[in-house]
Coordinates of C-alpha atoms in Angstrom, one line a residue:
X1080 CA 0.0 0.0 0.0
X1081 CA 0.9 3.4 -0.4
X1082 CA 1.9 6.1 2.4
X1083 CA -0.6 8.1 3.9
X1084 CA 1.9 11.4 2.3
X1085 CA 1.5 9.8 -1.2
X1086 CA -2.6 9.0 -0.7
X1087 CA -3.2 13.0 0.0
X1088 CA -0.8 13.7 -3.0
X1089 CA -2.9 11.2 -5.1
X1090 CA -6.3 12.9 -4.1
X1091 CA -5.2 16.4 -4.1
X1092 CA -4.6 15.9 -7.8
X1093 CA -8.1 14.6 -8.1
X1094 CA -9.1 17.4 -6.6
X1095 CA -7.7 19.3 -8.7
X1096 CA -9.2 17.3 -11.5
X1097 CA -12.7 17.5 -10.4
X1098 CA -13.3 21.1 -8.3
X1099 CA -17.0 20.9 -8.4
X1100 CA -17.2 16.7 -7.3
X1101 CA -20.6 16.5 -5.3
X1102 CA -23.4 14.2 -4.8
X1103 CA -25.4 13.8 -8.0
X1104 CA -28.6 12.7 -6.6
X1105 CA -31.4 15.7 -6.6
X1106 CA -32.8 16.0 -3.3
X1107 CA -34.5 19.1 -0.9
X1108 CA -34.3 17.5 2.1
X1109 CA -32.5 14.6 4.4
X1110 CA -36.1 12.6 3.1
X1111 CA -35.4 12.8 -0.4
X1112 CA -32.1 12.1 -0.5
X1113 CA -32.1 8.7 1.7
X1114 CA -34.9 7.6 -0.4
X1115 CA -32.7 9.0 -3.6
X1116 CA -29.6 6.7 -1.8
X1117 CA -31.8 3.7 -1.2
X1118 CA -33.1 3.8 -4.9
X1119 CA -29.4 4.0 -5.9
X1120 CA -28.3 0.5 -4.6
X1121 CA -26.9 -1.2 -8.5
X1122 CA -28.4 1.6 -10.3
X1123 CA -26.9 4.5 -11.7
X1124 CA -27.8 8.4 -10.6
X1125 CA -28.6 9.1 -13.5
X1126 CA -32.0 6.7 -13.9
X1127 CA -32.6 7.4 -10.1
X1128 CA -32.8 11.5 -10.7
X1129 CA -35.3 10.4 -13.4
X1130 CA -38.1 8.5 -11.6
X1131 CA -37.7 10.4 -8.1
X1132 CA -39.3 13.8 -9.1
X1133 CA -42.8 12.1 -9.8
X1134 CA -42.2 10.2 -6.9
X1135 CA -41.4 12.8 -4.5
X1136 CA -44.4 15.0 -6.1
X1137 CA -46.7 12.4 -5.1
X1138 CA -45.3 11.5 -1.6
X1139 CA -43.0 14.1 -0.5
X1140 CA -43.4 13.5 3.2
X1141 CA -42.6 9.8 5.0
X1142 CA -46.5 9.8 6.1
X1143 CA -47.4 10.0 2.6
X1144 CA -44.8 7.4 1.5
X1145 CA -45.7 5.2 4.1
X1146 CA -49.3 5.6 3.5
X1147 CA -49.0 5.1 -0.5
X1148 CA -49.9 2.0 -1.9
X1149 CA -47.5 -0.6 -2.6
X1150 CA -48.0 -0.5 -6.1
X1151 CA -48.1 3.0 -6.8
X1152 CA -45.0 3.3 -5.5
X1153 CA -43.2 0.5 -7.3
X1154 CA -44.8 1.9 -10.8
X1155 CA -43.1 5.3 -10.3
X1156 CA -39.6 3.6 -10.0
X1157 CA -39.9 0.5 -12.5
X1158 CA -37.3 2.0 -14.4
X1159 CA -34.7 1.6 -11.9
X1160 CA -33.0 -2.4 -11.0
X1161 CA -34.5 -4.3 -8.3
X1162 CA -37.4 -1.8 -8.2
X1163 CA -39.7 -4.4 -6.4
X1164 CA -37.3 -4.7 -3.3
X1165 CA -36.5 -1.2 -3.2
X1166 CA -40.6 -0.4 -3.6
X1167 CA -41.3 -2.4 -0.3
X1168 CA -38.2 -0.9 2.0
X1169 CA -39.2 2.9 0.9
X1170 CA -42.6 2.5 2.5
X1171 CA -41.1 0.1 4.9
X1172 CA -38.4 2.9 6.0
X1173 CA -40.8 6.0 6.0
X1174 CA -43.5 4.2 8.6
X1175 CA -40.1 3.6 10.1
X1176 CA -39.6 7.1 10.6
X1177 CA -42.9 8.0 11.9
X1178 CA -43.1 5.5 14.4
X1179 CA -39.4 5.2 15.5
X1180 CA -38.1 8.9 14.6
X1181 CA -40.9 11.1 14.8
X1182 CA -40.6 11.4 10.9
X1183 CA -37.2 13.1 11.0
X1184 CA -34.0 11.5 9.0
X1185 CA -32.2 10.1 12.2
X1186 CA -28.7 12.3 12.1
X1187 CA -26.2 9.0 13.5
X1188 CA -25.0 5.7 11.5
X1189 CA -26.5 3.8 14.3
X1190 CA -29.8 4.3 13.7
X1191 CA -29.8 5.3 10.1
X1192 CA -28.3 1.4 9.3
X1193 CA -31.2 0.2 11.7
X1194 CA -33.7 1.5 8.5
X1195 CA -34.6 -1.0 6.0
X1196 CA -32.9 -0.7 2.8
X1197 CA -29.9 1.7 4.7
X1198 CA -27.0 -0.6 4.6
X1199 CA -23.2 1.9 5.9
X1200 CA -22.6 3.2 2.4
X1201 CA -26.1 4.5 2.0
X1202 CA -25.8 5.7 6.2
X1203 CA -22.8 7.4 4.8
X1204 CA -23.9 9.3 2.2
X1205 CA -26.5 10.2 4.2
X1206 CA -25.0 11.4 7.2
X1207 CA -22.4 13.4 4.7
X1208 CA -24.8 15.1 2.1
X1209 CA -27.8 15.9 4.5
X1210 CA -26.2 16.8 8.0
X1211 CA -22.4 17.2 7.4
X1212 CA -21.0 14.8 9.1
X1213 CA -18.0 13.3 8.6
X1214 CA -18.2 10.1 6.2
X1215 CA -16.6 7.7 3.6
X1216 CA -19.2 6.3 2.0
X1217 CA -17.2 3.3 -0.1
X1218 CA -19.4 2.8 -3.4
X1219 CA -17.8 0.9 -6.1
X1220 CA -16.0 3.9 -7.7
X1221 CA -14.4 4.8 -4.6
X1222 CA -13.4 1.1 -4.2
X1223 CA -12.0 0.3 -7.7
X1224 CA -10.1 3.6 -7.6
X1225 CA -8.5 3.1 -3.9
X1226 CA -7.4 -0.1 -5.3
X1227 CA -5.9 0.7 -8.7
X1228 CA -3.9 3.2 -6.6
X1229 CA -2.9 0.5 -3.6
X1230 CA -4.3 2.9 -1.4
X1231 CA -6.1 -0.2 0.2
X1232 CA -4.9 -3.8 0.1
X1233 CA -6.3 -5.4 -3.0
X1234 CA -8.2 -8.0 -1.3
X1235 CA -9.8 -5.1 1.0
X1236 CA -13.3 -5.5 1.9
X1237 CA -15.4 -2.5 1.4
X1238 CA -15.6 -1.7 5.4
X1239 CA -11.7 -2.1 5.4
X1240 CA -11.3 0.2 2.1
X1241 CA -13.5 2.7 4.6
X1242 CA -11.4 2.3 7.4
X1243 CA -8.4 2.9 5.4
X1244 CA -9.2 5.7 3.9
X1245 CA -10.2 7.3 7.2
X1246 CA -7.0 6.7 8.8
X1247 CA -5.0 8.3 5.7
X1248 CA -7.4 10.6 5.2
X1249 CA -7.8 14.2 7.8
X1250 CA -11.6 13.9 9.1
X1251 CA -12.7 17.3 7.6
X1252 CA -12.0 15.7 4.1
X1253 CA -13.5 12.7 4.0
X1254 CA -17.2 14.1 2.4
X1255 CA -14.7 15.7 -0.5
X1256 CA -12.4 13.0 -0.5
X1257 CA -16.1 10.4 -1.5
X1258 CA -17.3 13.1 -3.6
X1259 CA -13.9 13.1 -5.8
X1260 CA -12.8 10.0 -5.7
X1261 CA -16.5 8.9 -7.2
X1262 CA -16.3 11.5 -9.9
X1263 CA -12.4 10.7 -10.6
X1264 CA -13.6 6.8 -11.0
X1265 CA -17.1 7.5 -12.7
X1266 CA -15.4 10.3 -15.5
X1267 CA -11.7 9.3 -15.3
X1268 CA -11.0 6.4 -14.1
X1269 CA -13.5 3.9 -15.5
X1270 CA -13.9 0.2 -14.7
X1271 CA -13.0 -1.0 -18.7
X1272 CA -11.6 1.7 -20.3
X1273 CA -9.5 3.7 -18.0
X1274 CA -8.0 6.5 -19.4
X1275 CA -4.6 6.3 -18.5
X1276 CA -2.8 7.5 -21.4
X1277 CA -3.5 11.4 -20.5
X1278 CA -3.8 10.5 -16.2
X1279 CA -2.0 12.8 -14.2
X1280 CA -2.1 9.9 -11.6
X1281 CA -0.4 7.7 -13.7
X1282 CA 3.2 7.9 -12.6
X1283 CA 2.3 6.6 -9.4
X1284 CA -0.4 4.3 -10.4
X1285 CA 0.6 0.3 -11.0
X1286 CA -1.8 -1.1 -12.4
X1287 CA -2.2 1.9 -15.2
X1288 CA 1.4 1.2 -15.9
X1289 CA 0.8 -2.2 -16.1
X1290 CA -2.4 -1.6 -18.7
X1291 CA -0.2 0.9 -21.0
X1292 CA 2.5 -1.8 -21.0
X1293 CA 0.2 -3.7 -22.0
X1294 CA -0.9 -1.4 -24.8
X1295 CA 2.6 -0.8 -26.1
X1296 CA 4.0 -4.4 -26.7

């Protein structure tokens, strides 16, 4: 693995790459956006930010959700993957709310993981976007890229990529460090075609060595 000296180096470059990284998914409140994060489980942002503004106009509030029929609300997201699941732990998780929370986002991981559908990363993103809190939420992007770069031990499960990252990371980055590190793996650094040939990363970077090498005999 890399130093903790050479991991800043790595991700101030990226954040130099990517100024403006944020959180993609449109949200108003702490509501929308853990229903936005649930939705998001193996689907892109892109086809979540499409079926969530009919949904939210219809149930913008966790009594409406929870009070919405069943399949009402798994019409308005059919578009995204496993939209049957995710149907039944959105009303699931606002009655949740109302009857555990007082139908407020809970602010700690604790209880946010204690929601149905809210596994850490989606408690993560949650507790970074809507309240600031300090969090690494570890989404495949952020994975792939900490790996490429031996930030992490290949062989790192995501909870270990986490805690890795928060020990080479200072606390007051780590909601940048998530947002850049997803953009610099979404835009940059892709999963098939990486484009190392024009990374500035690259001189520090095995495996996109290893990949133009690869190129070049």
């Amino acid at each position: 693995m890399i130093s903790k000296e050479k991991t800043m180096e790595a991700i101030t470059i990226m954040y130099e790459m990517f100024p403006e990284a944020v959180g993609e998914l449109q949200h108003k409140n702490p509501f929308e956006l853990l229903i936005a994060v649930i939705l998001s489980a193996q689907a892109t942002d892109v086809s979540v930010n499409k079926a969530t503004p009919a949904l939210f106009a219809a149930y913008p509030t966790p009594e409406a959700m929870a009070a919405a029929p069943l399949d009402d609300l798994i019409d308005k997201i059919k578009t995204i993957g496993l939209y049957r699941n995710k149907g039944k732990n959105i009303k699931a998780c606002a009655a949740q709310l109302i009857e555990r929370f007082g139908g407020e986002v809970p602010k700690t991981r604790e209880e946010l993981i204690t929601l149905p559908g809210v596994g850490r990363k989606t408690a993560n993103v949650v507790m970074g976007d809507a309240f600031g809190e300090p969090a690494i939420a570890v989404d495949t992007h952020v994975e792939r890229v900490s790996k490429r770069l031996r930030i992490c031990k290949l062989d790192a499960n995501v909870t270990q990529v986490e805690e890795t990252l928060m020990k080479k990371v200072p606390k007051e980055l780590w909601v940048k460090t998530h947002h850049t590190m997803i953009f610099f793996g979404r835009y940059h650094c892709l999963a098939r075609n990486p484009k190392c040939e024009i990374c500035p990363l690259l001189y520090m970077c095995q495996d996109g060595k290893s990949r133009m090498q690869g190129k070049n005999n």
